Structures are given as C-alpha cells and as structure tokens.
Amino acid sequence: MRMSVMAWAMLLTFVAAVPLASAQEMHTASPADLDAVLQQHASTSNADRDVVLGLLEREEVKKVAGAAGLDLRRAASAVAAFDGPELASLAAQARQVERSLAGGQSITISTTLIIIALLVIILIVVAVD
C-alpha cells in the first residue's frame, strides 16, 4: 500500500512538472536573439554619443559655451557616463541643434538656449555623480 501511494505521488509530481518545463522553454530567448538586442542597444548608444560629441566639437557651440562660461572638455568627458533615456534625450536635442545649424540658419536665441541647456544638463549630472 505504501509503495502504491509513493508511485502515485511520483507520477503526479512528474505530470505536474512536465507542462511547467515545456512552458518555460517557449518563453526563453535564444543567445543569438539576446546578442542581437545587446548589439542594437550598443549601436544606438554609440550613435547617440557620437551625435552629442560631434555637436560639442562645433565652433558655434564652443563660442556659446565660452560666452556662458561652461567647460566643454568636462561636458565631453561626461557624455561617456550617460546611457539609456538620458543619452537619448541629449542626442535628440543635439540632433535638433545640428539640423538648425546645417540648414544654414544662424544661431538664434532658441538654438543658443538648447545648447546651453544641453551643456548644463551634462554638467549637473556630472556634479551629482
């Protein structure tokens, strides 16, 4: 009697565990999928970082930063610390300024304010860390 109870218990345990194991397999990502996602994230982050650093190298930005008393070397080194939403936001602002400058527009008050805001955000984050 005791042996049959143990056999039934083992059978029920096995039957209960098999669906759970197969369900877990369906939700796992392959290593190739994970690598692809990580590569995409790294690529996007590098592109965003390059946009911000490229903007900081422009002569117009150097003039505005100098007039505002902001240190561009410190800001450029701080860009390496950014990631995720902060970096994406900075890159979006940098792209907006690049479009304004590339379109042949002279620096207007709004572009100047965006540049100063971008630099101040970078320096504040560096100061907090």
mmCIF file of N, CA and C in Angstrom:
data_model
loop_
_atom_site.group_PDB
_atom_site.id
_atom_site.type_symbol
_atom_site.label_atom_id
_atom_site.label_comp_id
_atom_site.label_asym_id
_atom_site.label_seq_id
_atom_site.Cartn_x
_atom_site.Cartn_y
_atom_site.Cartn_z
ATOM 1 N N MET A 1 0.816 -1.186 0.000
ATOM 2 C CA MET A 1 0.000 0.000 0.000
ATOM 3 C C MET A 1 0.860 1.250 0.000
ATOM 4 N N ARG A 2 1.876 1.255 0.842
ATOM 5 C CA ARG A 2 2.754 2.398 0.933
ATOM 6 C C ARG A 2 3.482 2.602 -0.394
ATOM 7 N N MET A 3 3.858 1.560 -1.054
ATOM 8 C CA MET A 3 4.559 1.624 -2.319
ATOM 9 C C MET A 3 3.671 2.217 -3.408
ATOM 10 N N SER A 4 2.392 1.875 -3.411
ATOM 11 C CA SER A 4 1.477 2.402 -4.429
ATOM 12 C C SER A 4 1.221 3.895 -4.206
ATOM 13 N N VAL A 5 1.176 4.323 -2.947
ATOM 14 C CA VAL A 5 0.994 5.749 -2.650
ATOM 15 C C VAL A 5 2.200 6.533 -3.151
ATOM 16 N N MET A 6 3.404 5.986 -2.925
ATOM 17 C CA MET A 6 4.627 6.663 -3.399
ATOM 18 C C MET A 6 4.661 6.697 -4.919
ATOM 19 N N ALA A 7 4.238 5.637 -5.566
ATOM 20 C CA ALA A 7 4.229 5.599 -7.025
ATOM 21 C C ALA A 7 3.247 6.637 -7.570
ATOM 22 N N TRP A 8 2.068 6.722 -6.955
ATOM 23 C CA TRP A 8 1.103 7.728 -7.395
ATOM 24 C C TRP A 8 1.633 9.149 -7.150
ATOM 25 N N ALA A 9 2.283 9.373 -6.035
ATOM 26 C CA ALA A 9 2.831 10.697 -5.726
ATOM 27 C C ALA A 9 3.898 11.086 -6.744
ATOM 28 N N MET A 10 4.762 10.135 -7.101
ATOM 29 C CA MET A 10 5.803 10.405 -8.080
ATOM 30 C C MET A 10 5.195 10.669 -9.450
ATOM 31 N N LEU A 11 4.176 9.894 -9.800
ATOM 32 C CA LEU A 11 3.515 10.077 -11.089
ATOM 33 C C LEU A 11 2.843 11.453 -11.167
ATOM 34 N N LEU A 12 2.167 11.864 -10.109
ATOM 35 C CA LEU A 12 1.517 13.167 -10.082
ATOM 36 C C LEU A 12 2.541 14.303 -10.133
ATOM 37 N N THR A 13 3.646 14.130 -9.451
ATOM 38 C CA THR A 13 4.705 15.137 -9.480
ATOM 39 C C THR A 13 5.256 15.272 -10.891
ATOM 40 N N PHE A 14 5.490 14.147 -11.537
ATOM 41 C CA PHE A 14 6.020 14.151 -12.902
ATOM 42 C C PHE A 14 5.028 14.814 -13.860
ATOM 43 N N VAL A 15 3.762 14.465 -13.740
ATOM 44 C CA VAL A 15 2.734 15.017 -14.623
ATOM 45 C C VAL A 15 2.603 16.528 -14.398
ATOM 46 N N ALA A 16 2.731 16.973 -13.175
ATOM 47 C CA ALA A 16 2.615 18.401 -12.878
ATOM 48 C C ALA A 16 3.842 19.173 -13.365
ATOM 49 N N ALA A 17 5.017 18.558 -13.335
ATOM 50 C CA ALA A 17 6.255 19.245 -13.705
ATOM 51 C C ALA A 17 6.464 19.341 -15.204
ATOM 52 N N VAL A 18 6.002 18.390 -15.972
ATOM 53 C CA VAL A 18 6.239 18.369 -17.420
ATOM 54 C C VAL A 18 5.629 19.586 -18.114
ATOM 55 N N PRO A 19 4.378 19.945 -17.869
ATOM 56 C CA PRO A 19 3.846 21.141 -18.541
ATOM 57 C C PRO A 19 4.591 22.415 -18.149
ATOM 58 N N LEU A 20 5.026 22.522 -16.898
ATOM 59 C CA LEU A 20 5.772 23.699 -16.469
ATOM 60 C C LEU A 20 7.094 23.794 -17.205
ATOM 61 N N ALA A 21 7.780 22.702 -17.356
ATOM 62 C CA ALA A 21 9.065 22.708 -18.046
ATOM 63 C C ALA A 21 8.903 23.087 -19.505
ATOM 64 N N SER A 22 7.886 22.560 -20.166
ATOM 65 C CA SER A 22 7.692 22.887 -21.575
ATOM 66 C C SER A 22 7.238 24.335 -21.739
ATOM 67 N N ALA A 23 6.476 24.862 -20.796
ATOM 68 C CA ALA A 23 6.038 26.257 -20.872
ATOM 69 C C ALA A 23 7.220 27.201 -20.723
ATOM 70 N N GLN A 24 8.179 26.857 -19.893
ATOM 71 C CA GLN A 24 9.355 27.697 -19.716
ATOM 72 C C GLN A 24 10.197 27.724 -20.982
ATOM 73 N N GLU A 25 10.278 26.642 -21.686
ATOM 74 C CA GLU A 25 11.066 26.607 -22.904
ATOM 75 C C GLU A 25 10.509 27.539 -23.952
ATOM 76 N N MET A 26 9.215 27.699 -24.026
ATOM 77 C CA MET A 26 8.606 28.539 -25.049
ATOM 78 C C MET A 26 8.896 30.014 -24.823
ATOM 79 N N HIS A 27 9.197 30.439 -23.616
ATOM 80 C CA HIS A 27 9.383 31.849 -23.308
ATOM 81 C C HIS A 27 10.847 32.264 -23.237
ATOM 82 N N THR A 28 11.759 31.386 -23.449
ATOM 83 C CA THR A 28 13.157 31.766 -23.367
ATOM 84 C C THR A 28 13.626 32.291 -24.711
ATOM 85 N N ALA A 29 14.558 33.237 -24.651
ATOM 86 C CA ALA A 29 15.146 33.801 -25.870
ATOM 87 C C ALA A 29 16.452 33.080 -26.155
ATOM 88 N N SER A 30 16.730 32.945 -27.407
ATOM 89 C CA SER A 30 17.971 32.268 -27.784
ATOM 90 C C SER A 30 19.155 33.210 -27.537
ATOM 91 N N PRO A 31 20.336 32.663 -27.357
ATOM 92 C CA PRO A 31 21.519 33.508 -27.187
ATOM 93 C C PRO A 31 21.734 34.452 -28.378
ATOM 94 N N ALA A 32 21.389 34.010 -29.572
ATOM 95 C CA ALA A 32 21.532 34.867 -30.752
ATOM 96 C C ALA A 32 20.593 36.071 -30.664
ATOM 97 N N ASP A 33 19.367 35.847 -30.169
ATOM 98 C CA ASP A 33 18.423 36.949 -30.009
ATOM 99 C C ASP A 33 18.923 37.947 -28.970
ATOM 100 N N LEU A 34 19.436 37.435 -27.864
ATOM 101 C CA LEU A 34 19.979 38.312 -26.824
ATOM 102 C C LEU A 34 21.169 39.106 -27.343
ATOM 103 N N ASP A 35 22.053 38.456 -28.090
ATOM 104 C CA ASP A 35 23.206 39.145 -28.673
ATOM 105 C C ASP A 35 22.763 40.246 -29.627
ATOM 106 N N ALA A 36 21.752 39.960 -30.421
ATOM 107 C CA ALA A 36 21.255 40.952 -31.375
ATOM 108 C C ALA A 36 20.689 42.175 -30.653
ATOM 109 N N VAL A 37 19.953 41.945 -29.573
ATOM 110 C CA VAL A 37 19.383 43.059 -28.807
ATOM 111 C C VAL A 37 20.495 43.884 -28.166
ATOM 112 N N LEU A 38 21.486 43.206 -27.601
ATOM 113 C CA LEU A 38 22.606 43.922 -26.980
ATOM 114 C C LEU A 38 23.400 44.713 -28.014
ATOM 115 N N GLN A 39 23.617 44.143 -29.186
ATOM 116 C CA GLN A 39 24.334 44.845 -30.254
ATOM 117 C C GLN A 39 23.550 46.075 -30.698
ATOM 118 N N GLN A 40 22.238 45.940 -30.822
ATOM 119 C CA GLN A 40 21.401 47.072 -31.222
ATOM 120 C C GLN A 40 21.472 48.187 -30.194
ATOM 121 N N HIS A 41 21.409 47.818 -28.913
ATOM 122 C CA HIS A 41 21.477 48.818 -27.843
ATOM 123 C C HIS A 41 22.825 49.527 -27.860
ATOM 124 N N ALA A 42 23.901 48.770 -27.989
ATOM 125 C CA ALA A 42 25.238 49.364 -28.017
ATOM 126 C C ALA A 42 25.403 50.267 -29.235
ATOM 127 N N SER A 43 24.896 49.834 -30.359
ATOM 128 C CA SER A 43 24.988 50.622 -31.587
ATOM 129 C C SER A 43 24.216 51.933 -31.456
ATOM 130 N N THR A 44 23.021 51.873 -30.915
ATOM 131 C CA THR A 44 22.210 53.073 -30.723
ATOM 132 C C THR A 44 22.870 54.024 -29.738
ATOM 133 N N SER A 45 23.393 53.478 -28.645
ATOM 134 C CA SER A 45 24.059 54.314 -27.642
ATOM 135 C C SER A 45 25.295 54.984 -28.230
ATOM 136 N N ASN A 46 26.072 54.242 -28.993
ATOM 137 C CA ASN A 46 27.266 54.824 -29.608
ATOM 138 C C ASN A 46 26.903 55.917 -30.601
ATOM 139 N N ALA A 47 25.861 55.703 -31.383
ATOM 140 C CA ALA A 47 25.421 56.719 -32.349
ATOM 141 C C ALA A 47 24.947 57.974 -31.623
ATOM 142 N N ASP A 48 24.184 57.796 -30.550
ATOM 143 C CA ASP A 48 23.713 58.948 -29.771
ATOM 144 C C ASP A 48 24.882 59.705 -29.154
ATOM 145 N N ARG A 49 25.832 58.972 -28.613
ATOM 146 C CA ARG A 49 27.017 59.588 -28.010
ATOM 147 C C ARG A 49 27.810 60.377 -29.062
ATOM 148 N N ASP A 50 27.945 59.805 -30.252
ATOM 149 C CA ASP A 50 28.680 60.476 -31.327
ATOM 150 C C ASP A 50 27.995 61.776 -31.748
ATOM 151 N N VAL A 51 26.664 61.770 -31.770
ATOM 152 C CA VAL A 51 25.930 62.980 -32.141
ATOM 153 C C VAL A 51 26.195 64.091 -31.125
ATOM 154 N N VAL A 52 26.115 63.760 -29.843
ATOM 155 C CA VAL A 52 26.337 64.766 -28.799
ATOM 156 C C VAL A 52 27.773 65.268 -28.846
ATOM 157 N N LEU A 53 28.731 64.360 -28.959
ATOM 158 C CA LEU A 53 30.138 64.772 -29.007
ATOM 159 C C LEU A 53 30.434 65.592 -30.259
ATOM 160 N N GLY A 54 29.817 65.221 -31.375
ATOM 161 C CA GLY A 54 30.004 65.986 -32.607
ATOM 162 C C GLY A 54 29.491 67.414 -32.462
ATOM 163 N N LEU A 55 28.377 67.572 -31.789
ATOM 164 C CA LEU A 55 27.835 68.906 -31.559
ATOM 165 C C LEU A 55 28.769 69.719 -30.671
ATOM 166 N N LEU A 56 29.321 69.077 -29.659
ATOM 167 C CA LEU A 56 30.225 69.790 -28.754
ATOM 168 C C LEU A 56 31.504 70.242 -29.457
ATOM 169 N N GLU A 57 31.850 69.625 -30.576
ATOM 170 C CA GLU A 57 33.046 69.991 -31.333
ATOM 171 C C GLU A 57 32.809 71.154 -32.301
ATOM 172 N N ARG A 58 31.568 71.515 -32.528
ATOM 173 C CA ARG A 58 31.280 72.604 -33.482
ATOM 174 C C ARG A 58 31.757 73.941 -32.940
ATOM 175 N N GLU A 59 32.242 74.757 -33.849
ATOM 176 C CA GLU A 59 32.769 76.072 -33.471
ATOM 177 C C GLU A 59 31.688 76.966 -32.857
ATOM 178 N N GLU A 60 30.468 76.887 -33.391
ATOM 179 C CA GLU A 60 29.380 77.701 -32.865
ATOM 180 C C GLU A 60 29.077 77.356 -31.418
ATOM 181 N N VAL A 61 29.120 76.065 -31.112
ATOM 182 C CA VAL A 61 28.843 75.608 -29.749
ATOM 183 C C VAL A 61 29.969 76.039 -28.814
ATOM 184 N N LYS A 62 31.192 75.973 -29.292
ATOM 185 C CA LYS A 62 32.328 76.422 -28.473
ATOM 186 C C LYS A 62 32.194 77.898 -28.120
ATOM 187 N N LYS A 63 31.728 78.712 -29.069
ATOM 188 C CA LYS A 63 31.546 80.139 -28.802
ATOM 189 C C LYS A 63 30.463 80.369 -27.750
ATOM 190 N N VAL A 64 29.334 79.658 -27.912
ATOM 191 C CA VAL A 64 28.234 79.823 -26.961
ATOM 192 C C VAL A 64 28.656 79.347 -25.572
ATOM 193 N N ALA A 65 29.339 78.231 -25.501
ATOM 194 C CA ALA A 65 29.781 77.703 -24.206
ATOM 195 C C ALA A 65 30.794 78.633 -23.557
ATOM 196 N N GLY A 66 31.702 79.175 -24.356
ATOM 197 C CA GLY A 66 32.685 80.115 -23.822
ATOM 198 C C GLY A 66 32.025 81.362 -23.274
ATOM 199 N N ALA A 67 31.035 81.869 -23.993
ATOM 200 C CA ALA A 67 30.317 83.057 -23.535
ATOM 201 C C ALA A 67 29.530 82.775 -22.262
ATOM 202 N N ALA A 68 29.060 81.545 -22.111
ATOM 203 C CA ALA A 68 28.288 81.179 -20.910
ATOM 204 C C ALA A 68 29.187 80.714 -19.772
ATOM 205 N N GLY A 69 30.496 80.572 -20.037
ATOM 206 C CA GLY A 69 31.432 80.131 -19.003
ATOM 207 C C GLY A 69 31.354 78.652 -18.698
ATOM 208 N N LEU A 70 30.961 77.848 -19.681
ATOM 209 C CA LEU A 70 30.839 76.397 -19.482
ATOM 210 C C LEU A 70 32.064 75.685 -20.054
ATOM 211 N N ASP A 71 32.513 74.645 -19.364
ATOM 212 C CA ASP A 71 33.696 73.881 -19.762
ATOM 213 C C ASP A 71 33.283 72.723 -20.676
ATOM 214 N N LEU A 72 33.621 72.826 -21.956
ATOM 215 C CA LEU A 72 33.242 71.787 -22.916
ATOM 216 C C LEU A 72 34.031 70.499 -22.722
ATOM 217 N N ARG A 73 35.255 70.584 -22.247
ATOM 218 C CA ARG A 73 36.030 69.350 -22.018
ATOM 219 C C ARG A 73 35.363 68.501 -20.947
ATOM 220 N N ARG A 74 34.914 69.143 -19.916
ATOM 221 C CA ARG A 74 34.228 68.415 -18.841
ATOM 222 C C ARG A 74 32.903 67.840 -19.342
ATOM 223 N N ALA A 75 32.199 68.605 -20.152
ATOM 224 C CA ALA A 75 30.932 68.133 -20.709
ATOM 225 C C ALA A 75 31.168 66.945 -21.634
ATOM 226 N N ALA A 76 32.211 67.021 -22.467
ATOM 227 C CA ALA A 76 32.504 65.927 -23.396
ATOM 228 C C ALA A 76 32.880 64.658 -22.646
ATOM 229 N N SER A 77 33.641 64.789 -21.572
ATOM 230 C CA SER A 77 34.005 63.586 -20.808
ATOM 231 C C SER A 77 32.799 63.021 -20.056
ATOM 232 N N ALA A 78 31.832 63.868 -19.737
ATOM 233 C CA ALA A 78 30.638 63.404 -19.033
ATOM 234 C C ALA A 78 29.703 62.627 -19.942
ATOM 235 N N VAL A 79 29.779 62.866 -21.237
ATOM 236 C CA VAL A 79 28.882 62.180 -22.172
ATOM 237 C C VAL A 79 29.090 60.667 -22.101
ATOM 238 N N ALA A 80 30.298 60.232 -21.805
ATOM 239 C CA ALA A 80 30.576 58.795 -21.702
ATOM 240 C C ALA A 80 29.795 58.142 -20.567
ATOM 241 N N ALA A 81 29.410 58.922 -19.564
ATOM 242 C CA ALA A 81 28.688 58.365 -18.412
ATOM 243 C C ALA A 81 27.194 58.213 -18.681
ATOM 244 N N PHE A 82 26.701 58.859 -19.712
ATOM 245 C CA PHE A 82 25.268 58.795 -19.996
ATOM 246 C C PHE A 82 24.906 57.500 -20.696
ATOM 247 N N ASP A 83 23.672 57.050 -20.432
ATOM 248 C CA ASP A 83 23.148 55.857 -21.094
ATOM 249 C C ASP A 83 21.635 55.895 -21.001
ATOM 250 N N GLY A 84 21.007 55.120 -21.817
ATOM 251 C CA GLY A 84 19.559 54.974 -21.763
ATOM 252 C C GLY A 84 18.803 56.232 -22.123
ATOM 253 N N PRO A 85 17.725 56.526 -21.379
ATOM 254 C CA PRO A 85 16.853 57.650 -21.719
ATOM 255 C C PRO A 85 17.558 59.006 -21.657
ATOM 256 N N GLU A 86 18.488 59.170 -20.712
ATOM 257 C CA GLU A 86 19.212 60.445 -20.615
ATOM 258 C C GLU A 86 19.997 60.704 -21.890
ATOM 259 N N LEU A 87 20.725 59.694 -22.346
ATOM 260 C CA LEU A 87 21.528 59.834 -23.553
ATOM 261 C C LEU A 87 20.642 60.054 -24.775
ATOM 262 N N ALA A 88 19.541 59.349 -24.861
ATOM 263 C CA ALA A 88 18.623 59.512 -25.988
ATOM 264 C C ALA A 88 18.042 60.920 -26.018
ATOM 265 N N SER A 89 17.708 61.470 -24.858
ATOM 266 C CA SER A 89 17.173 62.829 -24.778
ATOM 267 C C SER A 89 18.216 63.856 -25.207
ATOM 268 N N LEU A 90 19.440 63.699 -24.725
ATOM 269 C CA LEU A 90 20.519 64.610 -25.120
ATOM 270 C C LEU A 90 20.786 64.523 -26.618
ATOM 271 N N ALA A 91 20.781 63.318 -27.148
ATOM 272 C CA ALA A 91 21.029 63.128 -28.579
ATOM 273 C C ALA A 91 19.918 63.767 -29.408
ATOM 274 N N ALA A 92 18.671 63.672 -28.951
ATOM 275 C CA ALA A 92 17.557 64.292 -29.677
ATOM 276 C C ALA A 92 17.725 65.808 -29.708
ATOM 277 N N GLN A 93 18.127 66.383 -28.585
ATOM 278 C CA GLN A 93 18.371 67.827 -28.543
ATOM 279 C C GLN A 93 19.552 68.196 -29.430
ATOM 280 N N ALA A 94 20.601 67.384 -29.399
ATOM 281 C CA ALA A 94 21.775 67.654 -30.233
ATOM 282 C C ALA A 94 21.413 67.572 -31.715
ATOM 283 N N ARG A 95 20.583 66.603 -32.089
ATOM 284 C CA ARG A 95 20.152 66.482 -33.488
ATOM 285 C C ARG A 95 19.335 67.698 -33.926
ATOM 286 N N GLN A 96 18.520 68.219 -33.006
ATOM 287 C CA GLN A 96 17.725 69.401 -33.331
ATOM 288 C C GLN A 96 18.643 70.591 -33.598
ATOM 289 N N VAL A 97 19.652 70.768 -32.772
ATOM 290 C CA VAL A 97 20.602 71.858 -32.973
ATOM 291 C C VAL A 97 21.377 71.649 -34.272
ATOM 292 N N GLU A 98 21.799 70.409 -34.533
ATOM 293 C CA GLU A 98 22.527 70.108 -35.775
ATOM 294 C C GLU A 98 21.683 70.456 -36.995
ATOM 295 N N ARG A 99 20.396 70.108 -36.970
ATOM 296 C CA ARG A 99 19.511 70.429 -38.089
ATOM 297 C C ARG A 99 19.405 71.934 -38.290
ATOM 298 N N SER A 100 19.321 72.664 -37.193
ATOM 299 C CA SER A 100 19.232 74.119 -37.294
ATOM 300 C C SER A 100 20.504 74.698 -37.899
ATOM 301 N N LEU A 101 21.638 74.202 -37.446
ATOM 302 C CA LEU A 101 22.917 74.711 -37.947
ATOM 303 C C LEU A 101 23.195 74.253 -39.368
ATOM 304 N N ALA A 102 22.826 73.031 -39.694
ATOM 305 C CA ALA A 102 23.072 72.500 -41.035
ATOM 306 C C ALA A 102 22.161 73.142 -42.063
ATOM 307 N N GLY A 103 21.022 73.619 -41.648
ATOM 308 C CA GLY A 103 20.077 74.242 -42.559
ATOM 309 C C GLY A 103 20.475 75.647 -42.958
ATOM 310 N N GLY A 104 21.629 76.093 -42.508
ATOM 311 C CA GLY A 104 22.102 77.419 -42.871
ATOM 312 C C GLY A 104 21.585 78.507 -41.962
ATOM 313 N N GLN A 105 20.891 78.150 -40.924
ATOM 314 C CA GLN A 105 20.391 79.157 -40.000
ATOM 315 C C GLN A 105 21.533 79.652 -39.134
ATOM 316 N N SER A 106 21.488 80.901 -38.818
ATOM 317 C CA SER A 106 22.449 81.401 -37.845
ATOM 318 C C SER A 106 21.935 81.007 -36.464
ATOM 319 N N ILE A 107 22.778 81.106 -35.483
ATOM 320 C CA ILE A 107 22.347 80.722 -34.138
ATOM 321 C C ILE A 107 21.336 81.735 -33.641
ATOM 322 N N THR A 108 20.153 81.259 -33.379
ATOM 323 C CA THR A 108 19.105 82.108 -32.835
ATOM 324 C C THR A 108 19.046 81.898 -31.336
ATOM 325 N N ILE A 109 18.194 82.641 -30.700
ATOM 326 C CA ILE A 109 18.079 82.530 -29.244
ATOM 327 C C ILE A 109 17.649 81.120 -28.852
ATOM 328 N N SER A 110 16.714 80.519 -29.598
ATOM 329 C CA SER A 110 16.242 79.187 -29.231
ATOM 330 C C SER A 110 17.351 78.155 -29.366
ATOM 331 N N THR A 111 18.146 78.234 -30.420
ATOM 332 C CA THR A 111 19.259 77.295 -30.583
ATOM 333 C C THR A 111 20.283 77.502 -29.496
ATOM 334 N N THR A 112 20.567 78.745 -29.170
ATOM 335 C CA THR A 112 21.521 79.049 -28.104
ATOM 336 C C THR A 112 21.029 78.488 -26.777
ATOM 337 N N LEU A 113 19.749 78.659 -26.504
ATOM 338 C CA LEU A 113 19.188 78.134 -25.254
ATOM 339 C C LEU A 113 19.261 76.609 -25.213
ATOM 340 N N ILE A 114 19.020 75.957 -26.344
ATOM 341 C CA ILE A 114 19.113 74.493 -26.385
ATOM 342 C C ILE A 114 20.542 74.051 -26.100
ATOM 343 N N ILE A 115 21.497 74.738 -26.700
ATOM 344 C CA ILE A 115 22.906 74.381 -26.467
ATOM 345 C C ILE A 115 23.262 74.559 -25.002
ATOM 346 N N ILE A 116 22.890 75.681 -24.435
ATOM 347 C CA ILE A 116 23.204 75.935 -23.029
ATOM 348 C C ILE A 116 22.497 74.928 -22.132
ATOM 349 N N ALA A 117 21.234 74.630 -22.423
ATOM 350 C CA ALA A 117 20.504 73.641 -21.620
ATOM 351 C C ALA A 117 21.166 72.276 -21.705
ATOM 352 N N LEU A 118 21.594 71.901 -22.901
ATOM 353 C CA LEU A 118 22.280 70.627 -23.090
ATOM 354 C C LEU A 118 23.553 70.565 -22.254
ATOM 355 N N LEU A 119 24.336 71.611 -22.296
ATOM 356 C CA LEU A 119 25.581 71.638 -21.530
ATOM 357 C C LEU A 119 25.325 71.654 -20.027
ATOM 358 N N VAL A 120 24.331 72.394 -19.599
ATOM 359 C CA VAL A 120 24.012 72.474 -18.172
ATOM 360 C C VAL A 120 23.533 71.117 -17.668
ATOM 361 N N ILE A 121 22.717 70.426 -18.442
ATOM 362 C CA ILE A 121 22.254 69.084 -18.043
ATOM 363 C C ILE A 121 23.436 68.151 -17.873
ATOM 364 N N ILE A 122 24.348 68.186 -18.837
ATOM 365 C CA ILE A 122 25.534 67.325 -18.742
ATOM 366 C C ILE A 122 26.335 67.639 -17.489
ATOM 367 N N LEU A 123 26.578 68.921 -17.235
ATOM 368 C CA LEU A 123 27.385 69.304 -16.069
ATOM 369 C C LEU A 123 26.687 69.012 -14.753
ATOM 370 N N ILE A 124 25.367 69.135 -14.715
ATOM 371 C CA ILE A 124 24.633 68.819 -13.482
ATOM 372 C C ILE A 124 24.739 67.339 -13.163
ATOM 373 N N VAL A 125 24.584 66.511 -14.175
ATOM 374 C CA VAL A 125 24.688 65.069 -13.943
ATOM 375 C C VAL A 125 26.083 64.699 -13.468
ATOM 376 N N VAL A 126 27.090 65.334 -14.028
ATOM 377 C CA VAL A 126 28.466 65.065 -13.590
ATOM 378 C C VAL A 126 28.660 65.501 -12.158
ATOM 379 N N ALA A 127 28.108 66.652 -11.795
ATOM 380 C CA ALA A 127 28.258 67.155 -10.432
ATOM 381 C C ALA A 127 27.546 66.256 -9.422
ATOM 382 N N VAL A 128 26.415 65.691 -9.797
ATOM 383 C CA VAL A 128 25.664 64.815 -8.898
ATOM 384 C C VAL A 128 26.405 63.507 -8.661
ATOM 385 N N ASP A 129 27.040 62.975 -9.725
ATOM 386 C CA ASP A 129 27.778 61.711 -9.586
ATOM 387 C C ASP A 129 29.008 61.982 -8.804
#
